[in-house]
Amino acid sequence: MTLTIINQAPGTTVFIPDVLLHGTSSEKYGLIQVRHHQGNFPPQTFEVNSHNFKLLVHLVQGENELIITQYSGKFVNGVPHYDQTPTYRPIQLTYHLNYKKMVENPTTNLCLLLAKDSPGVFDSPEYKIKREGNDINTAVRKLRFGARLMEAFTSEQMRRNGFGNRCFRFTEEAAIDSLSSQERGNVQRETVKVHVIRMDQTVAEIHDPNVAQQNPNGNNTGALFGWAADAVRKYMNENPGLESFKGENFQASCMIMDAHWDPSQNLLLGHAALGGNAGNLRLAIFGSQGLWSWPTCYEELYSAYSDCTKIDTSVCVNDCNECGSAWEALNISLGAFLHEIGHHLGCPHQPNGVMLRDYVILNRTFMTREFPCIRTGKPGYEPVLPTDECTWNRLDIMRFLYHPSFRIPIDFHDDTIIKNAWEIAEEPVISDMENRSIFVTANTGVYLVEIHVDGNPRAQLEFPPRLSNNGPGPQKELVLSYQDLQNHLRPEFRGKPMKLEILSVGLKQATVENDTWEDPQRIEHDFGLGRGTLAGFVTRCHGNTNNDDTGIIPIYGHGALSNIRVFHGGALDGIEFVHPESRSSTLFGKRTNGYSDVPIDADESVVSFNVRCGAWVDAVQVVTNKKVTPWYGNANGGHGAVIQCPTGYQLVALKGTVGGWVNSIQGIYIRRQK
């Protein structure tokens, strides 16, 4: 008789304290008890169904020895019952795992937001209130354990995709823990920190129907996100020691305690499901309407996912009509909250997985049996296998792979991964090339190219890490041809309009629309090089093309350049290129009284121009093979762009449009002489 763990090799290192173990048993049914390392955590019991089991185990930092024992027995009404007359002898397995806490990684702060006059209770049916209450303390215990479930699910998904036991981590504190009811609140350990934050708004303001996100007639349905951001920022300022990225990109996942189902209006008040950026915050918000269904501790995991009690819609919302029973409400509320956390980690909506609505089957991650489902009308079944479970989409997994919250020790030794990418990352720059190709540069490296057809991603190019996955690592330069990209698509998607999403490390992204796949505009000209007529190619235009066309403005005179004079004030007025041999110059734009000179050495050449632009060109920065100048103009105006040429080409001229100042700018490049 044997027990076999199939998802983690003995001695594996994991980076979160509560992890999933999947396995098989030679016995078809029974109960498995897990005794944790040196008794540091109370024994926990799980179910075996059709030879399969799933265990959630708690680890301490360092090496852990787990004693895993199967007994004859079963759960009855959510409680384990061991057979008085066993049908087989206990089966035992000793298993070792290592836990290393990645203190170097930025964490996600779990927050409970309350109105300034909140009574501190959340919606809950009577039977749950009698059993556990519905106050702030209960909410904190549920959020702590829910956080561990989200971490365990995500870590297992990263492992299955071949990227190791990576996971984001919720901020922790040393405090009296609540993960096991057997400890009765008498044990202190590192546990998830739940920041309890009072908002500036009253309950009445939060319950205003116009604020309710699900109200089709609401006139202020985005307010909760801004209010939550304000509350978190205020709390950050009052608590400067909070974990963050040097004061930037603070991650906060917030549950709004005062969400409330009002059956008289058929409206869920004080709730919004949103995630994304709010300035320097990466923020997720969600209402507490389903929190009543969450387990508070390990001992309640099985009972929570086997609770078939029907929803009392006079008290609790049946969100999206997918919460017909208690265990289904747990799926929806925990899963949808994780969905919003996915947004603040950088994930868009996807064709499947958590970032669609596949969390309606989140229970299958933790259980080998599914109970009768009101949503589908199907009876329960077993065994629930890993192939039946909810997933993160592969494109989400790739985003997590290079997210700093998911780093593992080997990443710090991989020189293809820029460690401060979040501080220095710039949007990938696209340059058109001949033969229906584009040239992509990214200062932190491109790690993913998504190929979209008919509104959905249909294929992708992945660049996994060098050390952890034997991949090429993020690419700082990349040539993508239309034909090669078409070859990655299934036949039914070829020849259709194709869009690219190009992602670089540091959460930067550039979009390439379908109309890109034509060769760049070709211009025949001397370009001031004294080599006769040459074929030049025009870069993308930055700014507004209204006003007068400048024509072609060569950068060099007989191949030489001695000075660049940039005319600027509150915007870019012009750029003059001074040519030493002919004692002449060429002018792009116009001369004004305000200017800055950029001397150019004999062995120096222009590589690119960094640009700030919008309705006009706000500022420019000259980049040569020897230096980068300051910004000339309004460095804070518009958005960033770059005028550059592909490798093997040379930037030789500018063109654009000029009115009161420079309205638009483009570069012209030629093949470099061999």
XYZ file of C-alpha atoms in Angstrom:
674
model
C 0.000 0.000 0.000
C 1.463 3.338 -1.055
C 0.952 7.092 -1.149
C 2.584 9.057 -3.985
C 3.001 12.829 -4.312
C 2.891 13.745 -8.000
C 3.333 17.520 -8.178
C 6.351 18.277 -5.967
C 9.567 16.281 -5.892
C 10.945 15.434 -2.429
C 13.173 18.214 -1.116
C 11.704 20.844 -3.442
C 11.971 24.483 -2.357
C 8.795 26.561 -2.377
C 8.402 30.268 -1.712
C 5.068 30.537 0.099
C 4.181 28.963 3.476
C 1.015 27.117 2.414
C 1.267 24.866 -0.635
C -0.771 22.256 -2.469
C 0.308 18.633 -2.738
C -1.438 16.392 -5.263
C -1.141 12.659 -5.027
C -2.511 9.174 -5.483
C -3.187 6.321 -3.087
C -3.350 2.565 -3.529
C -6.598 2.710 -1.516
C -9.651 4.130 -3.290
C -11.156 6.079 -0.374
C -10.166 7.336 3.034
C -8.878 10.237 5.082
C -5.359 11.633 5.008
C -3.929 13.319 8.068
C -0.919 15.599 7.671
C 1.314 16.117 10.683
C 3.485 19.165 10.192
C 7.153 19.742 10.928
C 7.970 19.202 14.613
C 4.357 19.899 15.534
C 4.663 23.548 14.494
C 1.144 23.442 13.066
C -1.844 21.296 14.104
C -2.587 18.106 12.124
C -5.018 18.602 9.235
C -7.286 16.106 7.488
C -8.158 15.715 3.814
C -10.197 13.332 1.679
C -9.169 10.565 -0.734
C -11.564 9.995 -3.636
C -11.070 7.333 -6.313
C -7.384 7.031 -5.329
C -6.759 10.814 -5.604
C -6.047 13.412 -2.934
C -5.168 17.099 -2.650
C -3.485 18.430 0.475
C -2.916 21.993 1.651
C 0.115 21.927 3.921
C 1.605 24.611 6.147
C 5.388 25.068 6.227
C 7.907 26.862 8.403
C 10.995 28.528 6.975
C 13.729 26.038 6.204
C 13.415 22.271 5.886
C 10.066 20.662 6.709
C 9.338 17.008 7.424
C 5.691 16.099 6.807
C 4.146 12.852 8.038
C 1.300 11.981 5.663
C -0.922 9.111 6.822
C -4.039 7.648 5.238
C -6.710 6.075 7.449
C -9.983 4.337 6.734
C -12.756 6.912 7.155
C -14.696 9.749 5.539
C -16.050 13.241 6.095
C -19.544 13.461 7.585
C -21.231 16.891 7.538
C -17.863 18.512 6.942
C -16.161 16.744 9.861
C -13.658 13.844 9.515
C -14.850 10.516 10.975
C -12.343 7.669 11.294
C -13.711 4.135 10.980
C -13.896 2.264 14.270
C -13.345 -0.922 12.291
C -10.804 0.035 9.617
C -10.919 -1.762 6.279
C -7.158 -1.353 5.800
C -4.083 -0.553 7.827
C -2.794 3.051 7.896
C -0.568 4.016 4.954
C 2.235 6.415 5.803
C 4.582 8.616 3.796
C 7.307 10.914 5.114
C 7.877 13.863 2.815
C 10.348 16.745 2.852
C 9.852 20.244 1.479
C 11.836 23.447 1.941
C 10.293 26.884 2.384
C 12.254 30.054 1.613
C 10.592 33.414 2.122
C 11.455 35.819 -0.703
C 11.870 38.941 1.410
C 13.504 40.719 -1.551
C 10.261 40.736 -3.533
C 7.627 43.478 -3.357
C 4.467 42.269 -1.653
C 0.745 42.811 -2.111
C -0.931 44.572 0.806
C -4.295 43.095 1.775
C -6.678 45.808 2.969
C -10.113 45.887 4.576
C -11.787 49.224 3.848
C -14.557 50.571 6.089
C -16.699 53.689 5.927
C -15.750 56.244 8.551
C -18.999 55.479 10.408
C -19.157 51.784 9.513
C -20.722 49.447 12.102
C -18.072 46.923 11.056
C -20.271 44.066 9.857
C -20.638 42.318 6.499
C -23.648 40.611 4.896
C -24.048 37.054 6.169
C -26.903 34.535 6.524
C -28.185 33.803 10.012
C -26.690 30.303 10.274
C -23.206 31.663 9.562
C -23.570 34.584 11.959
C -24.482 32.178 14.757
C -21.491 29.987 13.939
C -18.723 32.546 13.387
C -20.050 36.113 13.547
C -19.700 38.757 10.851
C -17.568 41.441 12.475
C -14.166 42.894 11.597
C -12.297 40.128 13.411
C -14.138 37.465 11.408
C -13.460 39.358 8.182
C -9.742 39.507 8.986
C -9.578 35.763 9.658
C -11.358 34.990 6.388
C -9.124 37.320 4.396
C -5.988 35.794 5.912
C -6.981 32.283 4.920
C -8.334 33.380 1.546
C -4.966 34.983 0.841
C -3.234 31.659 1.498
C -5.618 29.904 -0.905
C -4.881 32.456 -3.640
C -1.138 32.070 -3.119
C -1.322 28.261 -3.169
C -3.405 28.237 -6.357
C -1.061 30.645 -8.149
C 2.136 28.873 -7.096
C 0.786 25.559 -8.358
C -0.201 27.142 -11.670
C 3.274 28.607 -12.176
C 4.793 25.201 -11.452
C 2.512 23.431 -13.923
C 3.527 25.858 -16.634
C 7.167 24.952 -16.122
C 8.320 28.073 -14.280
C 8.902 26.694 -10.803
C 7.135 27.478 -7.544
C 6.838 31.195 -8.196
C 4.158 33.273 -6.538
C 3.312 36.773 -5.425
C 3.268 37.166 -1.667
C 0.873 39.029 0.590
C 2.490 41.301 3.169
C 2.982 39.497 6.482
C 3.428 40.419 10.129
C 4.302 38.580 13.329
C 0.950 38.317 15.096
C -1.469 35.939 16.792
C -2.432 33.634 13.944
C -5.858 32.294 13.015
C -5.020 29.705 10.323
C -5.966 26.812 12.623
C -8.958 26.756 14.943
C -7.155 24.145 17.050
C -4.713 26.790 18.263
C -7.562 28.889 19.728
C -5.721 32.145 19.084
C -2.776 31.222 21.292
C 0.046 30.982 18.738
C 2.039 33.813 17.194
C 3.687 33.360 13.790
C 4.218 35.166 10.508
C 0.698 35.637 9.159
C -0.937 37.735 6.460
C -1.238 41.370 7.511
C -4.739 42.764 6.926
C -4.639 46.554 6.950
C -7.919 47.829 8.420
C -8.434 51.256 6.853
C -11.158 53.806 7.463
C -12.290 55.716 4.379
C -13.320 59.371 4.322
C -16.814 58.446 3.096
C -19.834 57.534 5.210
C -21.922 54.389 4.863
C -24.623 56.503 3.212
C -22.172 57.746 0.588
C -20.860 54.251 -0.095
C -24.440 52.920 -0.332
C -25.514 55.623 -2.800
C -27.107 53.698 -5.715
C -25.334 56.002 -8.180
C -22.015 54.622 -6.931
C -22.993 50.950 -7.324
C -20.981 49.512 -10.211
C -23.766 47.116 -11.203
C -26.347 49.916 -11.443
C -26.986 50.535 -15.164
C -28.466 53.938 -14.286
C -25.694 55.004 -11.903
C -23.978 58.302 -12.668
C -20.877 57.832 -10.501
C -20.095 54.125 -10.808
C -16.327 54.617 -10.835
C -16.231 56.492 -7.546
C -15.339 53.558 -5.302
C -12.020 52.986 -7.064
C -10.969 56.594 -6.507
C -12.193 56.581 -2.912
C -10.289 53.375 -2.218
C -7.131 54.818 -3.782
C -7.448 57.956 -1.659
C -7.915 55.881 1.505
C -4.885 53.720 0.764
C -2.695 56.737 -0.062
C -3.714 58.454 3.158
C -2.942 55.270 5.093
C 0.439 54.977 3.331
C 1.335 58.525 4.326
C 0.394 57.806 7.935
C 2.396 54.539 7.917
C 5.635 55.273 6.029
C 7.166 51.903 6.915
C 4.828 49.946 4.630
C 6.449 47.649 2.076
C 6.627 49.209 -1.379
C 8.939 49.742 -4.331
C 10.930 52.662 -3.018
C 7.672 54.564 -2.615
C 6.371 53.656 -6.073
C 4.085 50.971 -7.467
C 2.586 50.160 -4.079
C 0.357 47.096 -4.455
C -2.930 46.989 -2.548
C -5.796 44.486 -2.750
C -8.830 45.942 -1.010
C -12.119 44.491 0.168
C -14.909 46.960 0.936
C -16.494 45.859 4.222
C -19.667 47.911 3.749
C -20.830 46.327 0.492
C -24.492 45.455 1.008
C -27.189 43.621 -0.921
C -30.450 45.605 -1.005
C -33.220 43.275 -2.224
C -35.743 46.133 -2.273
C -33.712 47.798 -5.041
C -32.404 44.519 -6.440
C -29.002 46.190 -6.227
C -25.617 45.407 -4.715
C -24.482 48.599 -2.993
C -20.939 49.623 -2.109
C -19.348 47.121 -4.463
C -17.066 47.501 -7.463
C -14.916 44.847 -9.112
C -11.979 46.807 -10.483
C -8.231 46.461 -10.739
C -5.439 48.463 -12.316
C -3.333 51.565 -11.778
C -4.211 54.663 -9.783
C -1.098 56.794 -10.117
C 1.650 55.050 -8.178
C -0.834 52.517 -6.779
C -1.494 49.124 -8.265
C -4.932 48.628 -6.845
C -7.669 45.987 -6.757
C -11.046 46.504 -5.088
C -13.956 44.171 -4.417
C -16.997 44.064 -2.148
C -17.490 41.843 0.894
C -20.831 40.465 -0.314
C -19.539 36.881 -0.553
C -17.098 36.957 2.355
C -19.570 35.033 4.534
C -18.909 31.902 2.448
C -15.123 31.949 2.939
C -13.471 29.562 5.411
C -11.637 31.195 8.307
C -9.072 28.418 8.752
C -7.726 25.069 7.556
C -10.334 23.108 9.485
C -13.136 24.826 7.543
C -11.744 24.287 4.038
C -13.606 21.036 3.402
C -16.834 22.195 5.041
C -16.800 25.455 3.052
C -16.443 23.636 -0.265
C -19.086 21.068 0.677
C -21.670 23.544 2.020
C -24.663 23.146 -0.293
C -26.895 25.524 1.686
C -28.976 27.533 -0.766
C -28.544 31.300 -0.846
C -31.131 33.333 1.048
C -31.518 36.240 -1.361
C -33.369 38.293 1.230
C -30.011 38.611 3.003
C -27.227 37.798 0.508
C -26.742 38.513 -3.174
C -26.710 35.744 -5.768
C -23.976 37.508 -7.732
C -24.353 37.032 -11.502
C -26.848 34.273 -10.661
C -23.845 31.982 -10.125
C -23.999 31.773 -6.325
C -26.922 29.441 -5.795
C -25.258 27.670 -2.872
C -22.675 28.552 -0.250
C -19.770 26.729 -1.908
C -20.561 28.357 -5.244
C -20.615 31.781 -3.565
C -17.128 31.019 -2.245
C -15.914 30.299 -5.775
C -17.351 33.510 -7.180
C -16.282 35.908 -4.431
C -12.791 34.521 -3.831
C -12.201 33.965 -7.546
C -13.487 37.361 -8.656
C -11.336 39.073 -6.024
C -8.346 37.157 -7.390
C -9.382 38.284 -10.889
C -9.101 41.929 -9.793
C -5.748 41.214 -8.145
C -4.734 39.798 -11.527
C -5.497 43.190 -13.060
C -3.251 45.035 -10.611
C -0.522 42.484 -11.341
C -0.765 43.488 -15.011
C -3.227 41.001 -16.541
C -5.965 41.969 -19.027
C -9.073 39.896 -19.677
C -8.282 36.599 -21.388
C -10.184 34.004 -23.458
C -10.115 31.603 -20.502
C -8.849 31.185 -16.956
C -9.170 33.431 -13.926
C -9.108 36.508 -16.163
C -12.287 35.351 -17.863
C -14.665 33.760 -15.322
C -13.264 30.260 -14.969
C -13.051 30.777 -11.217
C -16.577 29.326 -11.059
C -14.662 26.032 -10.703
C -11.999 27.289 -8.280
C -13.152 24.660 -5.750
C -11.560 21.964 -7.902
C -8.103 23.300 -7.071
C -8.510 22.211 -3.441
C -10.945 19.280 -3.630
C -11.034 15.843 -5.248
C -14.825 15.840 -5.041
C -17.304 18.378 -6.381
C -20.668 18.706 -4.686
C -24.022 19.275 -6.459
C -23.961 22.558 -8.370
C -27.028 24.779 -8.672
C -25.360 26.914 -11.364
C -25.038 23.972 -13.763
C -27.766 21.736 -12.397
C -25.277 18.871 -12.318
C -24.862 16.373 -9.474
C -21.565 16.063 -7.668
C -18.762 13.927 -9.053
C -15.365 12.510 -8.204
C -12.493 12.354 -8.673
C -11.697 15.954 -9.575
C -8.364 15.745 -11.380
C -5.820 18.509 -12.037
C -7.002 18.645 -15.664
C -10.484 19.648 -14.423
C -9.291 22.669 -12.476
C -9.406 26.422 -12.924
C -6.227 27.960 -14.364
C -4.357 31.143 -14.915
C -4.149 31.660 -18.688
C -0.706 31.038 -20.182
C -0.472 34.739 -21.091
C -1.056 35.651 -17.432
C 1.624 33.158 -16.427
C 4.082 34.866 -18.790
C 3.295 38.253 -17.260
C 3.913 36.854 -13.789
C 7.184 35.255 -14.884
C 8.945 38.632 -15.141
C 6.961 40.434 -12.436
C 9.216 41.384 -9.476
C 6.699 39.910 -7.010
C 7.326 36.471 -8.568
C 11.123 36.387 -8.506
C 12.957 33.330 -7.225
C 16.619 33.210 -6.109
C 18.070 32.146 -9.465
C 16.628 35.254 -11.137
C 19.029 37.467 -9.196
C 21.943 35.691 -10.919
C 20.468 35.913 -14.440
C 22.148 38.768 -16.296
C 19.446 38.763 -18.983
C 16.907 40.042 -16.424
C 17.265 43.718 -15.495
C 16.703 43.937 -11.761
C 15.494 47.565 -11.620
C 13.229 47.256 -14.659
C 10.265 48.790 -12.860
C 12.231 51.988 -12.290
C 13.762 52.379 -15.766
C 11.423 50.554 -18.177
C 10.312 52.390 -21.300
C 7.650 51.397 -23.797
C 8.972 49.190 -26.632
C 9.854 51.190 -29.744
C 8.668 50.004 -33.161
C 10.445 50.831 -36.437
C 9.169 49.761 -39.849
C 11.476 47.765 -42.115
C 11.451 46.434 -45.647
C 9.828 43.130 -46.567
C 6.832 43.620 -44.266
C 8.922 43.503 -41.100
C 9.290 45.590 -37.969
C 12.252 46.254 -35.713
C 11.496 46.327 -31.987
C 13.736 47.691 -29.254
C 13.084 47.686 -25.513
C 15.550 48.892 -22.902
C 14.465 46.159 -20.451
C 13.835 43.460 -23.047
C 10.757 42.004 -24.747
C 9.549 38.803 -23.096
C 6.237 38.207 -24.896
C 4.677 38.950 -28.284
C 0.946 38.228 -28.501
C -0.581 37.719 -31.953
C -4.245 38.796 -31.969
C -6.758 37.870 -34.668
C -10.523 38.448 -34.515
C -10.187 40.191 -31.159
C -8.413 37.389 -29.280
C -4.817 36.205 -28.826
C -4.264 33.238 -31.136
C -0.533 32.605 -30.749
C 2.472 34.064 -28.984
C 6.247 34.267 -29.009
C 7.761 33.644 -25.577
C 11.243 34.484 -24.310
C 11.717 32.591 -21.007
C 14.611 33.266 -18.604
C 18.043 31.924 -19.448
C 19.006 30.389 -16.107
C 15.717 29.031 -14.768
C 14.296 27.790 -18.080
C 17.190 27.562 -20.562
C 15.469 30.240 -22.621
C 16.940 33.196 -24.499
C 15.807 35.740 -21.904
C 14.156 39.090 -22.692
C 15.161 40.508 -26.073
C 16.374 44.104 -26.302
C 16.248 43.970 -30.109
C 13.829 41.920 -32.157
C 12.944 41.665 -35.858
C 9.415 40.424 -36.547
C 8.307 39.648 -40.083
C 4.722 39.344 -41.224
C 5.318 35.935 -42.775
C 7.008 34.467 -39.699
C 4.161 35.679 -37.504
C 1.613 34.205 -39.902
C 3.385 30.862 -39.643
C 2.715 30.825 -35.891
C -1.038 31.026 -36.481
C -3.362 28.132 -37.149
C -4.478 28.050 -40.822
C -7.967 29.402 -40.099
C -6.496 32.651 -38.712
C -3.938 33.349 -41.436
C -4.504 36.199 -43.854
C -6.847 38.022 -41.482
C -6.144 41.412 -39.873
C -3.440 40.832 -37.275
C -2.552 42.924 -34.234
C 0.460 42.494 -31.945
C 0.831 43.253 -28.257
C 4.533 43.500 -27.433
C 5.353 43.271 -23.722
C 8.637 44.245 -22.096
C 9.931 43.700 -18.569
C 8.665 46.351 -16.160
C 4.997 46.252 -17.244
C 5.512 48.187 -20.468
C 3.611 47.364 -23.632
C 3.313 48.519 -27.245
C 0.590 47.747 -29.776
C 1.200 47.093 -33.465
C -1.957 47.505 -35.525
C -2.762 45.636 -38.714
C -1.936 48.564 -41.000
C 1.739 48.310 -39.994
C 2.339 45.383 -42.314
C 3.102 47.467 -45.372
C 6.643 48.411 -46.288
C 7.676 51.866 -44.982
C 7.384 54.891 -47.245
C 10.373 54.904 -49.613
C 12.122 58.144 -50.609
C 14.857 58.548 -53.275
C 17.277 61.337 -52.269
C 20.926 62.252 -51.730
C 20.281 63.083 -48.025
C 23.326 65.379 -47.994
C 25.749 62.455 -48.029
C 27.351 63.176 -51.418
C 26.900 59.572 -52.560
C 24.276 60.096 -55.219
C 20.653 59.041 -55.028
C 19.919 56.615 -52.204
C 16.838 54.729 -51.048
C 15.545 56.041 -47.731
C 12.776 54.769 -45.481
C 10.511 56.912 -43.312
C 9.869 56.160 -39.640
C 6.531 56.487 -37.917
C 5.189 59.989 -37.418
C 5.032 61.492 -33.923
C 2.774 64.464 -33.247
C 0.070 66.111 -35.359
C 0.514 66.247 -39.146
C -1.477 69.469 -39.628
C 0.384 72.587 -40.881
C 3.224 72.946 -43.396
C 5.430 70.038 -44.480
C 9.145 70.661 -43.948
C 10.283 68.420 -46.753
C 13.490 66.385 -46.326
C 16.013 67.942 -43.913
C 19.413 66.150 -44.094
C 21.319 65.682 -40.851
C 24.758 65.558 -42.505
C 26.546 67.690 -45.125
C 28.888 65.579 -47.241
C 28.661 63.006 -44.465
C 29.815 65.397 -41.732
C 28.192 67.151 -38.764
C 29.793 69.531 -36.249
C 26.930 70.934 -34.175
C 23.227 70.509 -33.512
C 21.374 73.620 -32.378
C 17.988 72.876 -30.806
C 15.508 75.787 -30.673
C 13.020 75.402 -27.862
C 10.843 77.085 -25.242
C 7.625 75.512 -24.034
C 7.812 73.180 -27.051
C 10.253 72.180 -29.788
C 10.658 74.996 -32.313
C 13.368 73.614 -34.564
C 16.617 71.675 -34.992
C 19.541 73.045 -37.016
C 22.312 70.741 -38.255
C 25.638 72.531 -38.868
C 27.939 71.002 -41.484
C 31.655 71.863 -41.117
C 32.998 71.251 -44.615
C 30.437 73.303 -46.512
C 30.078 75.849 -43.704
C 26.361 75.484 -44.162
C 23.445 74.152 -42.192
C 20.042 72.589 -42.660
C 17.064 73.635 -40.570
C 14.170 71.484 -39.446
C 11.439 73.790 -38.126
C 12.259 77.393 -37.264
C 14.828 79.478 -35.418
C 13.879 81.272 -32.191
C 15.748 83.197 -29.513
C 15.882 80.255 -27.131
C 18.265 77.479 -28.116
C 20.818 74.939 -26.881
C 23.915 73.722 -28.734
C 25.037 70.104 -28.957
C 28.657 69.922 -30.226
C 29.356 66.812 -32.307
C 32.830 65.241 -32.508
C 34.316 63.997 -35.768
C 33.789 60.372 -34.763
C 30.278 60.991 -33.440
C 26.957 60.313 -35.189
C 23.263 60.674 -34.418
C 21.685 57.407 -33.316
C 18.146 58.474 -32.407
C 15.897 61.201 -31.048
C 13.806 60.741 -27.934
C 10.597 62.731 -28.254
C 7.783 63.996 -26.027
C 4.711 64.630 -28.130
C 0.938 64.778 -28.324
C -0.893 67.385 -30.389
C 2.576 68.786 -31.163
C 6.203 67.984 -30.320
C 6.825 69.111 -26.751
C 10.497 68.231 -26.365
C 13.404 66.368 -27.903
C 16.510 64.626 -26.612
C 19.428 63.924 -28.961
C 21.082 60.514 -28.676
C 24.466 59.950 -30.332
C 26.901 57.064 -30.220
C 28.733 58.968 -27.445
C 26.113 60.785 -25.343
C 22.502 61.555 -24.483
C 21.577 65.236 -24.139
C 19.140 66.758 -21.639
C 15.550 67.289 -22.738
C 15.024 70.450 -24.776
C 11.490 71.863 -24.474
C 8.750 70.710 -22.124
C 10.055 67.387 -20.813
C 6.777 66.727 -18.986
C 4.502 67.270 -21.965
C 2.755 64.646 -24.068
C 3.909 61.044 -24.117
C 7.219 59.407 -24.894
C 8.314 58.236 -28.350
C 11.569 57.429 -30.119
C 12.809 58.115 -33.646
C 15.343 55.440 -34.497
C 16.332 53.026 -37.229
C 16.842 49.263 -37.249
C 20.248 47.673 -36.766
C 22.214 47.863 -40.023
C 20.679 51.205 -40.999
C 21.665 54.845 -40.443
C 19.453 57.811 -39.491
C 20.191 60.512 -42.097
C 17.328 63.017 -42.221
C 14.202 64.415 -40.594
C 10.858 65.476 -41.994
C 7.647 66.700 -40.421
C 5.233 69.597 -40.136
C 5.655 73.037 -38.583
C 3.206 75.731 -37.475
C 3.879 78.024 -34.529
C 6.320 75.297 -33.440
C 7.102 71.749 -34.563
C 3.841 69.858 -34.894
C 5.177 66.494 -36.044
C 8.484 64.768 -36.630
C 9.706 61.700 -38.531
C 13.095 60.224 -39.307
C 14.508 58.893 -42.570
C 17.053 56.085 -42.598
C 19.144 54.252 -45.194
C 21.087 51.017 -45.279
C 24.460 51.486 -43.624
C 27.510 51.188 -45.910
C 29.391 47.909 -45.462
